[in-house]
Amino acid sequence: MGRSPCCDESGLKKGPWTPEEDQKLIKHIQKHGHGSWRALPKLAGLNRCGKSCRLRWTNYLRPDIKRGKFSPEEEQTILNLHSILGNKWSAIAGHLPGRTDNEIKNFWNTHLKKKLIQMGFDPMTHRPRTDVFSSLPHLLALVNLKELIDHHSLEEQARLQAEAINKFQYLQYLLQPPTPPVSLTPTTSNNVVTDDVETMKLLNAFASIKENQMMTLSSSPSPSQLEATAHSLFGNAPVSPVHDSYPFAHLPELQNPCSFQTNLSKDHDNNNNNTMVQASEFAIFSQGENSPNSPWLPSSSTPSPPAETSFTNTFNGDGGAVSSIWPDHLLDDFNFS
DNA sequence: AATCCCAACAACCGCCATTCT
DNA sequence: AAGAATGGCGGTTGTTGGGAT
């Protein structure tokens, strides 16, 4: 089953359509319908391939096409549908009478995508950008530093570090929404279910890393060390739930994170008179039919830390945990396990 | 006035699924 | 059943026009 040869035929015109060509196409279709697109150009007296005619008709000449600026309502609809459907332009177009998939795709790429980025949202996940996974190689490097220094030559250290970072980049790739290459099925507990052997190996490695890290950090780092680590991992970005400024935070899909569970716990930091809040037991899950597009939906009970809050983090083998340091006076309203 | 840059969008390309023979 | 034809889809490129320098 080969590719359609229609556009490879030589001598056929390409590029922008002239008004004369448009008129020929319109008149022919009004009179005879389009029938077979392959046969149409000859019948209509056009030196174009059938595919080019079809695209011109469906994207531009069709009488029911609505042109002009997208209304705020249409913009909202596109944002909402994209957060659920992803780049399914034809499916999105099905909900916007008179708009074509091509038009919506162009509008997304030239307007909406930039708008979301400027507002600090990932245009693919529709979540605030935290870059947690992009920080993992750095985290791994920190975790393994002590062991490497203790047991290996400089050359060996470099080789092992590179190998470890490659593994994490692969893990990052595997877990990247919205089109993960492996099936991570939704869970209701803190287990990760996957058929992919390589993924399981990496997740097990993840678990052991967490243990190592806890040992590394058990000597109670100073606030300045903590802050430096947090800054290196997260910059100034808050790890927050659905943000108030998100343009479609009202979506029911984002209000009902069915596969996400969070336990809150806290530890007092006597050195800094702050409290470390840990949100743990969140599960890795895919965007199955009943799941929204974004895999890191928080529980509605997860408090959103103030923007100026600094972060450290821990990960466990069940998917992870995020800790943040809060001033005590902001914690009165929350329940902890 | 000429040139450059960039945003917008029309059109093309390649792949895939479905239908036809 | 198998291969070819066709239509549909999403990603990408090319063209154009307007603003900045």
Short mmCIF file of C-alpha atoms in Angstrom, two decimals, chain A residues 12-336:
data_model
loop_
_atom_site.label_atom_id
_atom_site.label_comp_id
_atom_site.label_asym_id
_atom_site.label_seq_id
_atom_site.Cartn_x
_atom_site.Cartn_y
_atom_site.Cartn_z
CA LEU A 12 0.62 20.02 -12.40
CA LYS A 13 0.46 23.49 -10.96
CA LYS A 14 1.32 24.04 -7.30
CA GLY A 15 1.23 27.05 -5.03
CA PRO A 16 -1.41 29.70 -4.44
CA TRP A 17 -4.71 29.45 -6.24
CA THR A 18 -5.79 32.20 -8.63
CA PRO A 19 -9.35 33.63 -8.61
CA GLU A 20 -9.90 31.99 -12.02
CA GLU A 21 -8.98 28.58 -10.68
CA ASP A 22 -11.24 29.13 -7.68
CA GLN A 23 -14.15 30.00 -9.98
CA LYS A 24 -13.61 26.90 -12.10
CA LEU A 25 -13.57 24.71 -9.02
CA ILE A 26 -16.62 26.33 -7.45
CA LYS A 27 -18.65 26.16 -10.65
CA HIS A 28 -17.77 22.55 -11.26
CA ILE A 29 -18.63 21.42 -7.74
CA GLN A 30 -21.87 23.45 -7.69
CA LYS A 31 -22.89 21.79 -10.93
CA HIS A 32 -21.62 18.21 -10.50
CA GLY A 33 -20.55 17.78 -6.91
CA HIS A 34 -16.98 16.76 -6.30
CA GLY A 35 -17.41 13.02 -6.86
CA SER A 36 -13.95 11.55 -7.22
CA TRP A 37 -11.35 14.16 -6.33
CA ARG A 38 -8.83 12.39 -8.51
CA ALA A 39 -11.00 12.77 -11.58
CA LEU A 40 -12.21 16.27 -10.77
CA PRO A 41 -9.34 18.45 -12.03
CA LYS A 42 -9.59 17.14 -15.57
CA LEU A 43 -13.37 17.48 -15.61
CA ALA A 44 -13.18 21.00 -14.18
CA GLY A 45 -10.41 22.08 -16.54
CA LEU A 46 -7.88 22.58 -13.78
CA ASN A 47 -4.19 21.80 -14.01
CA ARG A 48 -4.07 20.72 -10.37
CA CYS A 49 -3.96 17.42 -8.57
CA GLY A 50 -7.13 16.16 -6.94
CA LYS A 51 -5.70 16.50 -3.50
CA SER A 52 -4.92 20.15 -4.05
CA CYS A 53 -8.49 20.71 -5.26
CA ARG A 54 -9.95 18.93 -2.27
CA LEU A 55 -7.88 20.99 0.18
CA ARG A 56 -8.75 24.22 -1.57
CA TRP A 57 -12.42 23.37 -1.42
CA THR A 58 -12.58 22.05 2.14
CA ASN A 59 -10.34 24.70 3.66
CA TYR A 60 -11.31 27.79 1.70
CA LEU A 61 -14.03 27.65 -0.92
CA ARG A 62 -16.76 25.65 0.80
CA PRO A 63 -19.82 27.88 1.14
CA ASP A 64 -20.42 27.06 4.81
CA ILE A 65 -16.99 28.24 5.89
CA LYS A 66 -16.93 31.01 8.44
CA ARG A 67 -14.00 33.36 8.00
CA GLY A 68 -12.62 36.21 10.02
CA LYS A 69 -11.36 36.60 13.53
CA PHE A 70 -12.06 33.97 16.14
CA SER A 71 -14.45 35.19 18.80
CA PRO A 72 -13.50 34.96 22.50
CA GLU A 73 -16.05 32.15 22.82
CA GLU A 74 -14.45 30.21 19.98
CA GLU A 75 -11.03 30.81 21.49
CA GLN A 76 -12.26 29.44 24.82
CA THR A 77 -13.76 26.41 23.12
CA ILE A 78 -10.52 25.64 21.33
CA LEU A 79 -8.53 25.93 24.55
CA ASN A 80 -10.95 23.70 26.40
CA LEU A 81 -11.09 21.06 23.72
CA HIS A 82 -7.35 21.09 23.17
CA SER A 83 -6.77 20.47 26.87
CA ILE A 84 -8.84 17.31 26.51
CA LEU A 85 -8.20 16.17 22.94
CA GLY A 86 -4.71 17.44 22.23
CA ASN A 87 -3.83 18.15 18.60
CA LYS A 88 -6.95 16.49 17.22
CA TRP A 89 -7.73 19.42 14.98
CA SER A 90 -10.50 17.80 13.02
CA ALA A 91 -12.23 16.71 16.23
CA ILE A 92 -11.93 20.23 17.60
CA ALA A 93 -13.21 21.66 14.32
CA GLY A 94 -16.26 19.43 14.66
CA HIS A 95 -17.33 21.54 17.64
CA LEU A 96 -16.84 24.86 15.84
CA PRO A 97 -19.33 25.16 12.98
CA GLY A 98 -17.83 26.82 9.93
CA ARG A 99 -14.24 26.54 11.10
CA THR A 100 -11.79 24.16 9.43
CA ASP A 101 -9.20 22.02 11.12
CA ASN A 102 -6.49 23.85 9.19
CA GLU A 103 -7.72 27.23 10.35
CA ILE A 104 -7.90 26.10 13.96
CA LYS A 105 -4.47 24.54 13.75
CA ASN A 106 -3.01 27.77 12.37
CA PHE A 107 -4.78 29.83 14.99
CA TRP A 108 -3.43 27.57 17.69
CA ASN A 109 0.13 27.70 16.41
CA THR A 110 0.21 31.45 15.86
CA HIS A 111 -1.90 32.74 18.75
CA LEU A 112 -3.09 30.40 21.46
CA LYS A 113 0.13 28.46 21.93
CA LYS A 114 2.12 31.64 22.42
CA LYS A 115 -0.52 33.03 24.71
CA LEU A 116 -0.34 30.01 27.00
CA ILE A 117 3.46 30.05 27.01
CA GLN A 118 3.48 33.73 27.91
CA MET A 119 1.08 33.01 30.76
CA GLY A 120 3.42 30.33 32.06
CA PHE A 121 1.46 27.28 30.93
CA ASP A 122 2.73 24.33 29.00
CA PRO A 123 0.71 24.42 25.75
CA MET A 124 0.70 20.63 25.50
CA THR A 125 -0.30 19.74 29.05
CA HIS A 126 -2.15 22.98 29.86
CA ARG A 127 -0.44 22.87 33.25
CA PRO A 128 1.81 25.44 34.85
CA ARG A 129 5.34 24.78 33.73
CA THR A 130 7.41 23.33 36.58
CA ASP A 131 10.01 21.35 34.65
CA VAL A 132 10.24 18.76 37.39
CA PHE A 133 11.40 16.04 35.05
CA SER A 134 13.89 18.23 33.31
CA SER A 135 15.50 18.60 36.73
CA LEU A 136 15.92 14.89 37.28
CA PRO A 137 19.39 14.57 35.77
CA HIS A 138 20.53 17.29 38.11
CA LEU A 139 18.84 15.57 41.03
CA LEU A 140 20.44 12.30 40.10
CA ALA A 141 23.81 13.95 39.90
CA LEU A 142 23.36 15.34 43.42
CA VAL A 143 22.19 12.01 44.77
CA ASN A 144 25.00 10.00 43.29
CA LEU A 145 27.76 12.45 43.97
CA LYS A 146 28.81 11.06 47.32
CA GLU A 147 28.83 7.45 46.15
CA LEU A 148 30.76 8.36 43.01
CA ILE A 149 33.39 10.28 44.88
CA ASP A 150 33.83 7.46 47.37
CA HIS A 151 34.12 4.56 45.01
CA HIS A 152 35.25 5.55 41.53
CA SER A 153 38.01 7.18 39.58
CA LEU A 154 37.32 10.51 37.89
CA GLU A 155 37.01 8.85 34.50
CA GLU A 156 34.65 6.22 35.88
CA GLN A 157 32.62 8.91 37.64
CA ALA A 158 32.12 10.77 34.38
CA ARG A 159 31.10 7.63 32.53
CA LEU A 160 28.62 6.55 35.20
CA GLN A 161 27.13 10.02 35.43
CA ALA A 162 26.60 10.16 31.68
CA GLU A 163 25.01 6.73 31.72
CA ALA A 164 22.70 7.66 34.59
CA ILE A 165 21.62 10.88 32.91
CA ASN A 166 20.86 8.98 29.73
CA LYS A 167 18.63 6.66 31.70
CA PHE A 168 16.76 9.54 33.19
CA GLN A 169 16.35 11.25 29.89
CA TYR A 170 14.83 8.02 28.65
CA LEU A 171 12.53 7.92 31.65
CA GLN A 172 11.56 11.52 31.02
CA TYR A 173 10.79 10.58 27.43
CA LEU A 174 8.69 7.61 28.50
CA LEU A 175 6.65 9.64 30.92
CA GLN A 176 6.21 12.67 28.72
CA PRO A 177 2.56 13.51 28.10
CA PRO A 178 0.42 13.57 26.05
CA THR A 179 1.66 10.68 23.92
CA PRO A 180 3.57 8.27 26.11
CA PRO A 181 4.95 5.34 24.13
CA VAL A 182 4.08 2.92 26.94
CA SER A 183 0.83 2.34 28.72
CA LEU A 184 0.87 3.53 32.29
CA THR A 185 -2.55 2.60 33.52
CA PRO A 186 -4.44 4.62 36.11
CA THR A 187 -4.01 3.55 39.69
CA THR A 188 -5.93 4.22 42.84
CA SER A 189 -3.08 3.31 45.13
CA ASN A 190 0.57 4.21 45.10
CA ASN A 191 1.50 1.55 42.60
CA VAL A 192 2.62 2.03 39.02
CA VAL A 193 1.23 -0.51 36.61
CA THR A 194 3.08 -0.97 33.38
CA ASP A 195 3.87 -3.78 30.99
CA ASP A 196 7.08 -2.17 29.86
CA VAL A 197 10.04 -3.97 31.40
CA GLU A 198 12.47 -1.14 30.77
CA THR A 199 10.14 1.31 32.44
CA MET A 200 9.84 -0.90 35.48
CA LYS A 201 13.60 -1.15 35.74
CA LEU A 202 13.90 2.60 35.61
CA LEU A 203 11.16 3.10 38.16
CA ASN A 204 12.85 0.63 40.49
CA ALA A 205 16.03 2.58 40.03
CA PHE A 206 14.01 5.62 40.90
CA ALA A 207 12.98 4.02 44.18
CA SER A 208 16.54 3.23 45.18
CA ILE A 209 17.60 6.74 44.30
CA LYS A 210 15.04 8.10 46.71
CA GLU A 211 16.49 5.98 49.48
CA ASN A 212 19.97 7.18 48.64
CA GLN A 213 18.83 10.74 48.62
CA MET A 214 17.14 10.46 51.97
CA MET A 215 20.39 9.13 53.39
CA THR A 216 22.29 11.94 51.79
CA LEU A 217 19.98 14.54 53.21
CA SER A 218 19.55 12.97 56.62
CA SER A 219 22.25 15.20 58.03
CA SER A 220 19.80 18.13 58.01
CA PRO A 221 21.11 20.55 55.45
CA SER A 222 21.24 24.17 56.41
CA PRO A 223 18.54 26.50 55.12
CA SER A 224 20.99 28.02 52.69
CA GLN A 225 21.95 24.58 51.35
CA LEU A 226 18.29 23.69 51.07
CA GLU A 227 17.53 26.89 49.26
CA ALA A 228 20.44 26.43 46.89
CA THR A 229 19.30 22.90 46.11
CA ALA A 230 15.74 24.02 45.62
CA HIS A 231 16.78 26.83 43.34
CA SER A 232 18.96 24.54 41.26
CA LEU A 233 16.09 22.09 40.87
CA PHE A 234 13.14 24.37 40.32
CA GLY A 235 14.41 27.86 39.81
CA ASN A 236 11.75 30.17 41.13
CA ALA A 237 8.88 28.16 39.70
CA PRO A 238 6.20 27.15 42.15
CA VAL A 239 4.88 23.61 42.04
CA SER A 240 1.22 24.41 42.19
CA PRO A 241 -2.12 22.86 41.41
CA VAL A 242 -4.38 24.22 38.72
CA HIS A 243 -3.53 27.85 38.83
CA ASP A 244 -6.16 30.53 39.28
CA SER A 245 -4.92 32.37 36.24
CA TYR A 246 -5.27 29.32 34.01
CA PRO A 247 -7.83 30.34 31.39
CA PHE A 248 -9.92 27.18 31.73
CA ALA A 249 -9.45 26.19 35.34
CA HIS A 250 -13.19 25.78 35.60
CA LEU A 251 -13.21 22.68 33.37
CA PRO A 252 -14.82 19.73 35.13
CA GLU A 253 -11.97 17.51 33.93
CA LEU A 254 -9.54 19.63 35.91
CA GLN A 255 -11.76 19.72 38.95
CA ASN A 256 -12.02 15.97 39.17
CA PRO A 257 -8.58 14.42 39.28
CA CYS A 258 -9.90 10.91 39.72
CA SER A 259 -6.57 9.15 39.61
CA PHE A 260 -4.64 11.47 41.85
CA GLN A 261 -4.20 11.00 45.54
CA THR A 262 -2.33 13.25 47.87
CA ASN A 263 -1.35 12.89 51.48
CA LEU A 264 -0.06 15.92 53.24
CA SER A 265 2.47 15.78 56.02
CA LYS A 266 4.60 18.39 57.62
CA ASP A 267 7.85 18.77 59.50
CA HIS A 268 8.92 21.80 61.36
CA ASP A 269 12.17 23.43 60.37
CA ASN A 270 13.49 24.86 63.61
CA ASN A 271 16.40 26.56 61.92
CA ASN A 272 14.18 28.61 59.69
CA ASN A 273 10.93 28.68 61.65
CA ASN A 274 9.16 27.28 58.60
CA THR A 275 7.25 24.10 57.95
CA MET A 276 8.08 21.68 55.21
CA VAL A 277 4.90 20.39 53.61
CA GLN A 278 5.16 17.13 51.75
CA ALA A 279 2.55 16.04 49.26
CA SER A 280 3.13 12.36 48.66
CA GLU A 281 1.57 9.28 47.12
CA PHE A 282 0.63 10.77 43.81
CA ALA A 283 0.34 8.18 41.12
CA ILE A 284 1.65 8.02 37.59
CA PHE A 285 -1.17 7.45 35.17
CA SER A 286 -1.89 7.89 31.52
CA GLN A 287 -4.54 9.87 29.71
CA GLY A 288 -6.92 6.99 29.26
CA GLU A 289 -10.45 7.51 28.04
CA ASN A 290 -11.63 8.63 31.43
CA SER A 291 -8.59 10.63 32.30
CA PRO A 292 -7.86 14.18 31.30
CA ASN A 293 -4.84 15.04 29.28
CA SER A 294 -2.66 16.17 32.13
CA PRO A 295 -1.11 13.42 34.19
CA TRP A 296 -0.08 15.49 37.17
CA LEU A 297 -3.40 16.74 38.37
CA PRO A 298 -3.35 17.63 42.03
CA SER A 299 -5.97 16.97 44.60
CA SER A 300 -8.15 19.97 45.19
CA SER A 301 -7.03 19.81 48.81
CA THR A 302 -3.39 20.32 47.88
CA PRO A 303 -2.48 23.79 49.02
CA SER A 304 -0.94 26.08 46.49
CA PRO A 305 2.21 27.56 47.96
CA PRO A 306 2.87 31.25 47.72
CA ALA A 307 4.84 32.29 44.66
CA GLU A 308 7.87 33.29 46.65
CA THR A 309 8.11 29.90 48.35
CA SER A 310 11.27 27.97 47.72
CA PHE A 311 11.23 24.25 47.08
CA THR A 312 13.05 21.12 47.72
CA ASN A 313 11.78 17.79 46.58
CA THR A 314 11.87 14.11 47.21
CA PHE A 315 10.83 11.25 44.98
CA ASN A 316 9.65 7.83 45.90
CA GLY A 317 9.35 4.72 43.81
CA ASP A 318 5.59 5.07 43.56
CA GLY A 319 5.71 8.10 41.39
CA GLY A 320 7.02 10.78 43.60
CA ALA A 321 6.41 13.37 46.19
CA VAL A 322 6.82 17.07 46.19
CA SER A 323 7.80 19.01 49.25
CA SER A 324 7.65 22.71 49.72
CA ILE A 325 8.66 24.98 52.53
CA TRP A 326 5.91 27.14 53.94
CA PRO A 327 5.81 29.92 56.46
CA ASP A 328 3.89 28.60 59.48
CA HIS A 329 1.21 31.28 59.43
CA LEU A 330 -0.04 30.08 56.03
CA LEU A 331 -0.70 26.52 57.17
CA ASP A 332 -3.54 26.98 59.60
CA ASP A 333 -6.28 25.98 57.18
CA PHE A 334 -4.94 22.58 56.14
CA ASN A 335 -5.23 19.08 57.56
CA PHE A 336 -2.20 16.87 57.73
#
